GROMACS .gro file of N, CA, C and O in nm:
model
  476
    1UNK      N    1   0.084  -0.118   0.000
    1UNK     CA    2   0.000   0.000   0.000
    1UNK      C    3   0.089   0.124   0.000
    1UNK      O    4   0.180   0.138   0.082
    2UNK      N    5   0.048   0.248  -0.129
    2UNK     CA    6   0.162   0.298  -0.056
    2UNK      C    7   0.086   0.467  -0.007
    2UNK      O    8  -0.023   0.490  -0.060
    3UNK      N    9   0.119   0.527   0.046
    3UNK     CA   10   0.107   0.647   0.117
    3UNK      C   11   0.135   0.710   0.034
    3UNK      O   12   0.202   0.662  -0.058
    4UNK      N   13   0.087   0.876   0.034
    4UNK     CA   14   0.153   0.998   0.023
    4UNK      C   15   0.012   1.114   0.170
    4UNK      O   16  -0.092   1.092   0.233
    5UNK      N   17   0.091   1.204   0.151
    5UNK     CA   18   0.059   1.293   0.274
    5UNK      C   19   0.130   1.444   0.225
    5UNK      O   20   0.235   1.465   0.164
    6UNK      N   21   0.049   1.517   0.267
    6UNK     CA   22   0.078   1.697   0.215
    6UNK      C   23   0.066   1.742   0.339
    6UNK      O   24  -0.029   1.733   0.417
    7UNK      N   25   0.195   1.802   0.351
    7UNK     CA   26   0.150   1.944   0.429
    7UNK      C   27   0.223   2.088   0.375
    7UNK      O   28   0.280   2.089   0.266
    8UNK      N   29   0.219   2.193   0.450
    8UNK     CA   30   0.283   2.302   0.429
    8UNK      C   31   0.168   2.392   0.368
    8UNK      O   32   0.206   2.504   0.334
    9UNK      N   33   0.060   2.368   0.351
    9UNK     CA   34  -0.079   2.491   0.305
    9UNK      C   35  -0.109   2.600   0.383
    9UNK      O   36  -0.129   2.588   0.503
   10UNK      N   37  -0.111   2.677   0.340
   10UNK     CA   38  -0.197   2.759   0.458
   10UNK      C   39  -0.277   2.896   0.346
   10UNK      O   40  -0.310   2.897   0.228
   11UNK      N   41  -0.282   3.027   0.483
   11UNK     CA   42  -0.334   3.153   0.435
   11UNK      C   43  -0.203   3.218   0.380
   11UNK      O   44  -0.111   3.202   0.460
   12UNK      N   45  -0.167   3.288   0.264
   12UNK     CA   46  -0.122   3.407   0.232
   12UNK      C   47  -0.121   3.462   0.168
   12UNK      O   48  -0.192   3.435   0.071
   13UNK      N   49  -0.011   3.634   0.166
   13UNK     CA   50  -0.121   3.740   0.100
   13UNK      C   51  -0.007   3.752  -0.052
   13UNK      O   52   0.114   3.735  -0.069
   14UNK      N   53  -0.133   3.790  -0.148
   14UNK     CA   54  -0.014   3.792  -0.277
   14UNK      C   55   0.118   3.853  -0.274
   14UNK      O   56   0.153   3.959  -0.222
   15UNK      N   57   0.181   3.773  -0.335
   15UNK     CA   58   0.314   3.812  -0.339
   15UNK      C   59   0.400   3.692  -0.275
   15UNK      O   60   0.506   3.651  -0.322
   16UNK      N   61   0.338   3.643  -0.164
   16UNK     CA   62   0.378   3.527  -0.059
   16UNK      C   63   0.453   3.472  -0.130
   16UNK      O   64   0.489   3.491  -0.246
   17UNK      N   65   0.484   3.376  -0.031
   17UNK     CA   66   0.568   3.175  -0.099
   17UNK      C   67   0.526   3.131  -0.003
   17UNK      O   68   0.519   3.185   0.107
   18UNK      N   69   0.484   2.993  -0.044
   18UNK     CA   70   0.451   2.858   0.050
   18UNK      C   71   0.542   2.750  -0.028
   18UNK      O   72   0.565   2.763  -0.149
   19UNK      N   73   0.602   2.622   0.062
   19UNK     CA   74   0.634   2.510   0.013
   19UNK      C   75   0.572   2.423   0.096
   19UNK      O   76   0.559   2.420   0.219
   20UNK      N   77   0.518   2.319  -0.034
   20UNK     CA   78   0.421   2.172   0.019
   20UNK      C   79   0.526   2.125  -0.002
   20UNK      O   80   0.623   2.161  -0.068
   21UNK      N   81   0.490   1.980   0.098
   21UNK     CA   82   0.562   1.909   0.106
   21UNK      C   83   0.482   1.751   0.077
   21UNK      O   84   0.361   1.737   0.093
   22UNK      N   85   0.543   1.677   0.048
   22UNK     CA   86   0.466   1.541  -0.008
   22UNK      C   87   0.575   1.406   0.010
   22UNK      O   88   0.676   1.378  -0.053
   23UNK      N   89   0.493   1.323   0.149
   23UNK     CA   90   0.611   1.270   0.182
   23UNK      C   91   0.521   1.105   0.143
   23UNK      O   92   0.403   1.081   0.168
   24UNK      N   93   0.616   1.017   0.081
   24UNK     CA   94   0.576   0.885   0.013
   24UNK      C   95   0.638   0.799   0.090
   24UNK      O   96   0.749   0.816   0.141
   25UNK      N   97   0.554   0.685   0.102
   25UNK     CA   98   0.581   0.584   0.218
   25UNK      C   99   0.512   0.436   0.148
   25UNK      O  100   0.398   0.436   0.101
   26UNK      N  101   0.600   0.315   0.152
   26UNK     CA  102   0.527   0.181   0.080
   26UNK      C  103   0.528   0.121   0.002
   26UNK      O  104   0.444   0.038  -0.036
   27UNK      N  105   0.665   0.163  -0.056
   27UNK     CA  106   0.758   0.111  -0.183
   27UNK      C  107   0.835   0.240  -0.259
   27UNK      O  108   0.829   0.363  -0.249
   28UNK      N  109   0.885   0.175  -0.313
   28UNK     CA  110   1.017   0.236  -0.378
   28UNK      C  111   0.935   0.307  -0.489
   28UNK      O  112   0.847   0.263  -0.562
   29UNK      N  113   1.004   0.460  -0.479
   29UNK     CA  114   0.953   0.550  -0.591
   29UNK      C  115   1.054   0.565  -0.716
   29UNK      O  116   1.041   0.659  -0.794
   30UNK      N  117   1.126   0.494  -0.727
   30UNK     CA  118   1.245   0.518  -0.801
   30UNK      C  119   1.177   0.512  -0.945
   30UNK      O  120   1.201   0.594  -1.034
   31UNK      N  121   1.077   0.387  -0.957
   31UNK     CA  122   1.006   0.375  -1.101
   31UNK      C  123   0.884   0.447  -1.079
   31UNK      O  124   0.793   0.379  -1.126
   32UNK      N  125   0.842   0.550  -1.032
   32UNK     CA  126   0.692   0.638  -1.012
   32UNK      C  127   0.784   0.757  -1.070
   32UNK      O  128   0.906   0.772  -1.071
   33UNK      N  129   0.670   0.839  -1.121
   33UNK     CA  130   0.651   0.960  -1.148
   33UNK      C  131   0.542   1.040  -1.045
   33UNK      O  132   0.429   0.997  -1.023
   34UNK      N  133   0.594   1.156  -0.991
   34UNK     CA  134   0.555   1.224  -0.906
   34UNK      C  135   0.440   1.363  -0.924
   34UNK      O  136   0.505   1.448  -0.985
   35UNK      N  137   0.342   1.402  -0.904
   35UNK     CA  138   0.299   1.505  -0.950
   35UNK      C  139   0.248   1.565  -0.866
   35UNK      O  140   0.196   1.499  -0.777
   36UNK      N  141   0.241   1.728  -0.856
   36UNK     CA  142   0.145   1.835  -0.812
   36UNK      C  143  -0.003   1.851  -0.885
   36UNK      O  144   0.002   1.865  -1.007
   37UNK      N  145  -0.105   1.849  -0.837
   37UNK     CA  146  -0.246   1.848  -0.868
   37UNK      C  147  -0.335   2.003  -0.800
   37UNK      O  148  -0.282   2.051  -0.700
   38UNK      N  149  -0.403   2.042  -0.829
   38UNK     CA  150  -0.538   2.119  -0.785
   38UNK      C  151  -0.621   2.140  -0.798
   38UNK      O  152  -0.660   2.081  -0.899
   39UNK      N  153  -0.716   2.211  -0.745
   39UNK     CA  154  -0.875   2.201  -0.745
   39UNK      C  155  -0.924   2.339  -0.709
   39UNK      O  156  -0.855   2.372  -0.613
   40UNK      N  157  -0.986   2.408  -0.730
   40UNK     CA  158  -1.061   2.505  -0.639
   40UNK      C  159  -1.181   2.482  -0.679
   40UNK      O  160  -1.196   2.445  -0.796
   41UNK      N  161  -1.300   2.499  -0.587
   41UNK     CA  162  -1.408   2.510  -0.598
   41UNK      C  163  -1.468   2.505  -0.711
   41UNK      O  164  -1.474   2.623  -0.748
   42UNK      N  165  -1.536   2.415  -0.819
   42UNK     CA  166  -1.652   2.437  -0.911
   42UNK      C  167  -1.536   2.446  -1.017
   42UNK      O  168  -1.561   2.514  -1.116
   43UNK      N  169  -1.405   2.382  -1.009
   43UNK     CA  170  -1.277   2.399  -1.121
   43UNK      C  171  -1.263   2.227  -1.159
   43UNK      O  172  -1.296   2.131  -1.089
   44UNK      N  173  -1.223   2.229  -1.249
   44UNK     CA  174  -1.161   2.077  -1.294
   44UNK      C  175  -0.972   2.062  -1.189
   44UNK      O  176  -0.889   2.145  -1.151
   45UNK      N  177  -0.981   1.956  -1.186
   45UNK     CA  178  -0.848   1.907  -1.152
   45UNK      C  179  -0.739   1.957  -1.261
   45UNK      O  180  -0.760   1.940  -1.381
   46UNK      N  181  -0.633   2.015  -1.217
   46UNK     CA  182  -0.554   2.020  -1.293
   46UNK      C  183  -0.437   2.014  -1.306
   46UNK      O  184  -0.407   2.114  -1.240
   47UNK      N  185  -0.297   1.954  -1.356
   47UNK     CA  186  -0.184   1.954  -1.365
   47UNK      C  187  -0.090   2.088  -1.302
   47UNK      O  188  -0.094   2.200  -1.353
   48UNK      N  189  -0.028   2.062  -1.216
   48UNK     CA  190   0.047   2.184  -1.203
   48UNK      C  191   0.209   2.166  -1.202
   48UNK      O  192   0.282   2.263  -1.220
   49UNK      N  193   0.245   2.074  -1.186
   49UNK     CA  194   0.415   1.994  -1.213
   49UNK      C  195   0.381   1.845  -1.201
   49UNK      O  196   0.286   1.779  -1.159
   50UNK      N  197   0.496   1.822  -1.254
   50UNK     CA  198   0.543   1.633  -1.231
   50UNK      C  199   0.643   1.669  -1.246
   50UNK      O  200   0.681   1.771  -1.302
   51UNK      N  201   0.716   1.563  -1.182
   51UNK     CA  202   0.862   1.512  -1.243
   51UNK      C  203   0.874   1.318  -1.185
   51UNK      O  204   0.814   1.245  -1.106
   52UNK      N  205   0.971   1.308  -1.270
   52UNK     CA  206   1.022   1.150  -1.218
   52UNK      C  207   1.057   1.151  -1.097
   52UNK      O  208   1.097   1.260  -1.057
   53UNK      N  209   1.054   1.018  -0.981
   53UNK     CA  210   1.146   1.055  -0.917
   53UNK      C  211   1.295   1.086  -0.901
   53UNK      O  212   1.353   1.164  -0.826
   54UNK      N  213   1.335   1.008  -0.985
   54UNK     CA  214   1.476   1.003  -1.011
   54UNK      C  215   1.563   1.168  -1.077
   54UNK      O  216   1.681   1.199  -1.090
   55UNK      N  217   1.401   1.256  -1.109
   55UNK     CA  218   1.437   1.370  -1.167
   55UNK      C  219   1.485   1.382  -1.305
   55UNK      O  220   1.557   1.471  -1.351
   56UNK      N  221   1.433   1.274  -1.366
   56UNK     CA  222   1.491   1.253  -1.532
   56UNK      C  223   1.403   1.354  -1.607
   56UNK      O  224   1.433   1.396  -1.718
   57UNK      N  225   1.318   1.381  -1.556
   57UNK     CA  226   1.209   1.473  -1.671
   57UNK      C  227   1.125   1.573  -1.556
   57UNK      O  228   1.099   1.551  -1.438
   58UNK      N  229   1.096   1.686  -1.638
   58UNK     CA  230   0.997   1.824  -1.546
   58UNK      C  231   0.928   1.812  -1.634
   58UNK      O  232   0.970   1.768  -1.741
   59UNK      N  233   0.803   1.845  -1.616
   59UNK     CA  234   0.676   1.979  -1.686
   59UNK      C  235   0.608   2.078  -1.547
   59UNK      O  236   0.587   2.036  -1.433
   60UNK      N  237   0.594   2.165  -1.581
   60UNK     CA  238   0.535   2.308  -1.531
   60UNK      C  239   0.392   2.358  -1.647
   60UNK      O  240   0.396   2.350  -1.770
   61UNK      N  241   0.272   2.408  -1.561
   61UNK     CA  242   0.149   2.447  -1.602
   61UNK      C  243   0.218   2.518  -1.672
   61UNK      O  244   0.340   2.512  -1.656
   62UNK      N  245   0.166   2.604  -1.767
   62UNK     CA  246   0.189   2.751  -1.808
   62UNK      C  247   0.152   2.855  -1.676
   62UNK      O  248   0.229   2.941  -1.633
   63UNK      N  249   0.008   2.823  -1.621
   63UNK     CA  250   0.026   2.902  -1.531
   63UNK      C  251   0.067   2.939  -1.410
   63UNK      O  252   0.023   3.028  -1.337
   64UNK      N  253   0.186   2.834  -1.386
   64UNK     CA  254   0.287   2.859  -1.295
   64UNK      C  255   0.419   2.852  -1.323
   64UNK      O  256   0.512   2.875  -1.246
   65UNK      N  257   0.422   2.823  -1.423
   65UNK     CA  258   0.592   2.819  -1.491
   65UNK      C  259   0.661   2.930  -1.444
   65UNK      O  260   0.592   3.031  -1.425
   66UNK      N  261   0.780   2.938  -1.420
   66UNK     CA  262   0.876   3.095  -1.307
   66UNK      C  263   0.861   3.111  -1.235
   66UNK      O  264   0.945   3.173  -1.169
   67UNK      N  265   0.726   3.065  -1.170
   67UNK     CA  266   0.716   3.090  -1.052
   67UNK      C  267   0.691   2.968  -0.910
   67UNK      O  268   0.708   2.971  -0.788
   68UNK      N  269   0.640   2.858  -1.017
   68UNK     CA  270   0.690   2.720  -0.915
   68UNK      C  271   0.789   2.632  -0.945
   68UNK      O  272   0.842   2.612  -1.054
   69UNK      N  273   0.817   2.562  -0.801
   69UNK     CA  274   0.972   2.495  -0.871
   69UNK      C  275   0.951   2.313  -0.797
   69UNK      O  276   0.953   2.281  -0.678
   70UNK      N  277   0.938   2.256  -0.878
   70UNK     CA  278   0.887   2.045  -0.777
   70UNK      C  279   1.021   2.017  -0.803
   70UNK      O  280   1.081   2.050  -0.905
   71UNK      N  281   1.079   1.940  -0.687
   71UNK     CA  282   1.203   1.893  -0.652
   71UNK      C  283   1.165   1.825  -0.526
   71UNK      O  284   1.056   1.835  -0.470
   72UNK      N  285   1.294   1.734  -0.479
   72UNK     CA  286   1.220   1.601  -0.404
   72UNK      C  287   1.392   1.571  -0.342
   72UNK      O  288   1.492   1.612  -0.402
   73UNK      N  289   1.397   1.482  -0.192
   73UNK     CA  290   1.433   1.443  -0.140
   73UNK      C  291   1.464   1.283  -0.131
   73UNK      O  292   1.411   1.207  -0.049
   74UNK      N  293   1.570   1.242  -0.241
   74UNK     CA  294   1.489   1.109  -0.212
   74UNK      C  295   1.587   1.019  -0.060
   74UNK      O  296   1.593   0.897  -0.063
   75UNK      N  297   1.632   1.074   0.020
   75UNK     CA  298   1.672   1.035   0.114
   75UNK      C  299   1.534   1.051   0.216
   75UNK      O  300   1.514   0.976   0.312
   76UNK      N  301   1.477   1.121   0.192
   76UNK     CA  302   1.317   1.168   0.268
   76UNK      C  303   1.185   1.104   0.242
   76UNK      O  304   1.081   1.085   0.305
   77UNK      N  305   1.256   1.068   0.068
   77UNK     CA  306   1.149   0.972   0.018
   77UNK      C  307   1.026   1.119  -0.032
   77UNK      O  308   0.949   1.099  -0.126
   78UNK      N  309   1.025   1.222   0.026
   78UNK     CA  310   0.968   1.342  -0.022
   78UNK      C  311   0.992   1.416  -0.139
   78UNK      O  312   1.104   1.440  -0.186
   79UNK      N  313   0.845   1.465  -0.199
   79UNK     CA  314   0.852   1.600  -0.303
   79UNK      C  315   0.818   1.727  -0.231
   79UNK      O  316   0.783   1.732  -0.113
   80UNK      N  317   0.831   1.832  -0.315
   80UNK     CA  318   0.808   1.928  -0.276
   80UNK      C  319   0.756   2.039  -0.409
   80UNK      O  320   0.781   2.050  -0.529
   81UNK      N  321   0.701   2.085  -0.345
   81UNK     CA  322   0.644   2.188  -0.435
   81UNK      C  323   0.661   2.387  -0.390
   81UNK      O  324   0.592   2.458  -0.317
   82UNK      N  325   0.770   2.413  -0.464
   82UNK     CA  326   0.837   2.578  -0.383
   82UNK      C  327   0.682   2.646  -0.488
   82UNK      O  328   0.646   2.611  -0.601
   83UNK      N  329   0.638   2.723  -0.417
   83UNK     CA  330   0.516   2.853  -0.507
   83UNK      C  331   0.544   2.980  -0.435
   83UNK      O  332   0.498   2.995  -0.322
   84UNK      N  333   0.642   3.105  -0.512
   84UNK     CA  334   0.669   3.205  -0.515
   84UNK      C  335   0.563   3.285  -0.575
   84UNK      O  336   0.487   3.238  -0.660
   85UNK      N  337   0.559   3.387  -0.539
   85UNK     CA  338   0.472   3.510  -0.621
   85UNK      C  339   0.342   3.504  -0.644
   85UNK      O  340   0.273   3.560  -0.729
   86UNK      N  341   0.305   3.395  -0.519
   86UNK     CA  342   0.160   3.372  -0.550
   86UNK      C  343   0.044   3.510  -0.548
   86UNK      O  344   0.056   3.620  -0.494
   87UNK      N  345  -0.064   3.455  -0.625
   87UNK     CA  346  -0.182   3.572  -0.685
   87UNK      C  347  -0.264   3.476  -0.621
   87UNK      O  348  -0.216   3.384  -0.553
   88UNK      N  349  -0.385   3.492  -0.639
   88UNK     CA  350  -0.519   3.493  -0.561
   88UNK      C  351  -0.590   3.360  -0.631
   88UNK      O  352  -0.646   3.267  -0.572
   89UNK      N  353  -0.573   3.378  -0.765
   89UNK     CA  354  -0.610   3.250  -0.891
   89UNK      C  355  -0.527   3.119  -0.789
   89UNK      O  356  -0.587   3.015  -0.764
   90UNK      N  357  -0.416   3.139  -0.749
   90UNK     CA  358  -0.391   3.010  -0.718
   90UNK      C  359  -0.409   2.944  -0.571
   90UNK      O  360  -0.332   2.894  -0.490
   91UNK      N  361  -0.546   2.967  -0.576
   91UNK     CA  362  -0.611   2.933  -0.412
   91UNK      C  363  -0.693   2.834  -0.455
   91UNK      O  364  -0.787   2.866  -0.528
   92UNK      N  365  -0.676   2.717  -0.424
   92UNK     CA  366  -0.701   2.601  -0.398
   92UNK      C  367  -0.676   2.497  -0.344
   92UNK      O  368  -0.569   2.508  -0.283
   93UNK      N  369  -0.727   2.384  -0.334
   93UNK     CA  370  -0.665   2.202  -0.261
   93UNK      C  371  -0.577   2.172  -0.358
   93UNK      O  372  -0.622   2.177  -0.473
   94UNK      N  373  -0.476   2.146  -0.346
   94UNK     CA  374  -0.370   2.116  -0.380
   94UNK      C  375  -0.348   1.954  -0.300
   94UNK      O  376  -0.371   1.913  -0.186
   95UNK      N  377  -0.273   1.870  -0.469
   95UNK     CA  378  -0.296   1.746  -0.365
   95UNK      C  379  -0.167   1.678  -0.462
   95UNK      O  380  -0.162   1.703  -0.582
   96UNK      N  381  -0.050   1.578  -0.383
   96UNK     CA  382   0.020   1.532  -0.460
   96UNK      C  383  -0.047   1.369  -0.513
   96UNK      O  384  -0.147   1.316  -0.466
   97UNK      N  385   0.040   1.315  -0.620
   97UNK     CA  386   0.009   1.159  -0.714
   97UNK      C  387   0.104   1.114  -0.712
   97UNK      O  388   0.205   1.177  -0.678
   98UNK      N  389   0.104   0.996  -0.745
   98UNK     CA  390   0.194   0.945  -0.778
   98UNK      C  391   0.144   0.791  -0.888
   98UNK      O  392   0.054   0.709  -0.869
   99UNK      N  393   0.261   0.803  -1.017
   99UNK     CA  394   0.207   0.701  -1.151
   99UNK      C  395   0.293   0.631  -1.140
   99UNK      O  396   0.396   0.671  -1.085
  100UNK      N  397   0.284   0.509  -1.185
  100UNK     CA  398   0.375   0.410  -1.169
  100UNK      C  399   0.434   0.461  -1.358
  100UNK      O  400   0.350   0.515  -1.431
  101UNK      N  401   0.552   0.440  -1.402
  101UNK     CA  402   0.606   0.452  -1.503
  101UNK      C  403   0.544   0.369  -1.616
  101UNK      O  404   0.563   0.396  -1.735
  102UNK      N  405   0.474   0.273  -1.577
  102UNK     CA  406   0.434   0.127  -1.729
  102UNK      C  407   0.287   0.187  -1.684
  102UNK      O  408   0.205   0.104  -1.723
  103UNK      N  409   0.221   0.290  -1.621
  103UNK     CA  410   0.096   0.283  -1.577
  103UNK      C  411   0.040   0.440  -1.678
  103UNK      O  412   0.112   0.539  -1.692
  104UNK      N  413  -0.089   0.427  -1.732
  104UNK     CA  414  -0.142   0.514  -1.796
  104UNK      C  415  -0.207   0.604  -1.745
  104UNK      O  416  -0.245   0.707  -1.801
  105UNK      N  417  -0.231   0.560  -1.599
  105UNK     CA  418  -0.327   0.723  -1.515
  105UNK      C  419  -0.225   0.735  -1.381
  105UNK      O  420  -0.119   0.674  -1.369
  106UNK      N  421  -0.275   0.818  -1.295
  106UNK     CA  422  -0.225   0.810  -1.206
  106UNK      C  423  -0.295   0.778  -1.036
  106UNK      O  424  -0.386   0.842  -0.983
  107UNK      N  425  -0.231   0.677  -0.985
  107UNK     CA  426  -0.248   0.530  -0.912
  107UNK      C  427  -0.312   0.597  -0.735
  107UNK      O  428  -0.416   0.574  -0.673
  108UNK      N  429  -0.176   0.696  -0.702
  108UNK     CA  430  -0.208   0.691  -0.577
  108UNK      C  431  -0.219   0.862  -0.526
  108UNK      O  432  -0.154   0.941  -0.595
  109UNK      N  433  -0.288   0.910  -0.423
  109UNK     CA  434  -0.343   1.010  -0.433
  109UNK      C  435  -0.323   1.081  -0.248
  109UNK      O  436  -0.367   1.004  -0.163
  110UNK      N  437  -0.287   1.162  -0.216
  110UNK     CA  438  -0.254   1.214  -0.092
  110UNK      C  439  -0.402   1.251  -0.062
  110UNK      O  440  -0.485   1.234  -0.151
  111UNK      N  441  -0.438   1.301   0.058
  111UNK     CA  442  -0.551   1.413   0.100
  111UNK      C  443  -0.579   1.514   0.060
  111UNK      O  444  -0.692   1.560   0.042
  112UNK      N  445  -0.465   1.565   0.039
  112UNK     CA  446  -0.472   1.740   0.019
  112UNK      C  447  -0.434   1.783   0.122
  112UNK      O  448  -0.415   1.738   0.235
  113UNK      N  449  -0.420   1.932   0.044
  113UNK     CA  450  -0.343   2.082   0.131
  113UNK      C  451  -0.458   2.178   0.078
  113UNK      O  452  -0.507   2.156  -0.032
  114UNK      N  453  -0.500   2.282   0.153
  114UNK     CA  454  -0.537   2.362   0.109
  114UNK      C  455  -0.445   2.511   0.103
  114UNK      O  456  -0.343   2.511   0.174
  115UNK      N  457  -0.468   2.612   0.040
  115UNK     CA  458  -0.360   2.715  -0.046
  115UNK      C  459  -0.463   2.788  -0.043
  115UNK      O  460  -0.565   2.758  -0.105
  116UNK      N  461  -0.449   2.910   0.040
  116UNK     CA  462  -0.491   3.061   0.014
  116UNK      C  463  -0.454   3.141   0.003
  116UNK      O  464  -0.385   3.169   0.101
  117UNK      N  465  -0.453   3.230  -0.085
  117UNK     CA  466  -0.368   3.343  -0.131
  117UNK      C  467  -0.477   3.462  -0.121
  117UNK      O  468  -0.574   3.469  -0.197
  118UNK      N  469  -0.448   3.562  -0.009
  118UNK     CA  470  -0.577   3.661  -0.022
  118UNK      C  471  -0.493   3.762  -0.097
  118UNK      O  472  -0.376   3.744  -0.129
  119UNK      N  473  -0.579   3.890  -0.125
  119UNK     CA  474  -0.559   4.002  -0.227
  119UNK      C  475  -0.543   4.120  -0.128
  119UNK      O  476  -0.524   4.234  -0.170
   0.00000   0.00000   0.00000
């Protein structure tokens, strides 16, 4: 079975930085691919980074590209997600995944964080 778990969410005001943290537990992530997810209210789910674990490959939304950065610990077995310069648009549940590499969706799913950015 394997785990993931978020923390590091909270309230802040634009301009802020928050870093989530996403810690994986229950087998070896070495063959998973890792991702950042979100939601706000009455929104579709949407992509906001992945990377491998191993760090062989990035993608970034467009609408956070420069300004977020996913990188990972693998002595921690943790990802992380740095969000600088946050605006108000990016207030939502935020939740990390994780895909197995031979796998076509993605498998395993944290709780969530929630992310407020007031104006």
């Amino acid at each position: 079975q394997v785990q993931l778990v978020e923390s590091g969410g909270g309230l802040v005001q634009a301009g802020g930085s928050l870093r989530l943290s996403c810690a994986a537990s229950g087998r070896t992530f070495s063959t998973f691919y890792m991702g950042w997810f979100r939601q706000a209210p009455g929104k579709d789910r949407e992509v906001v980074a992945t990377k491998s674990w191993t760090g062989g490959s990035t993608y970034y939304a467009d609408s956070v590209k420069g300004r977020y950065t996913i990188s990972r610990d693998n002595a921690k077995n943790t990802v992380y997600l740095q969000m600088n310069s946050l605006k108000p648009e990016d207030t939502a549940v935020y939740y990390c995944a994780a895909q197995a590499l031979t796998s076509g969706s993605w498998d395993y799913w944290g709780q969530g964080t929630q992310v407020t950015v007031s104006s």
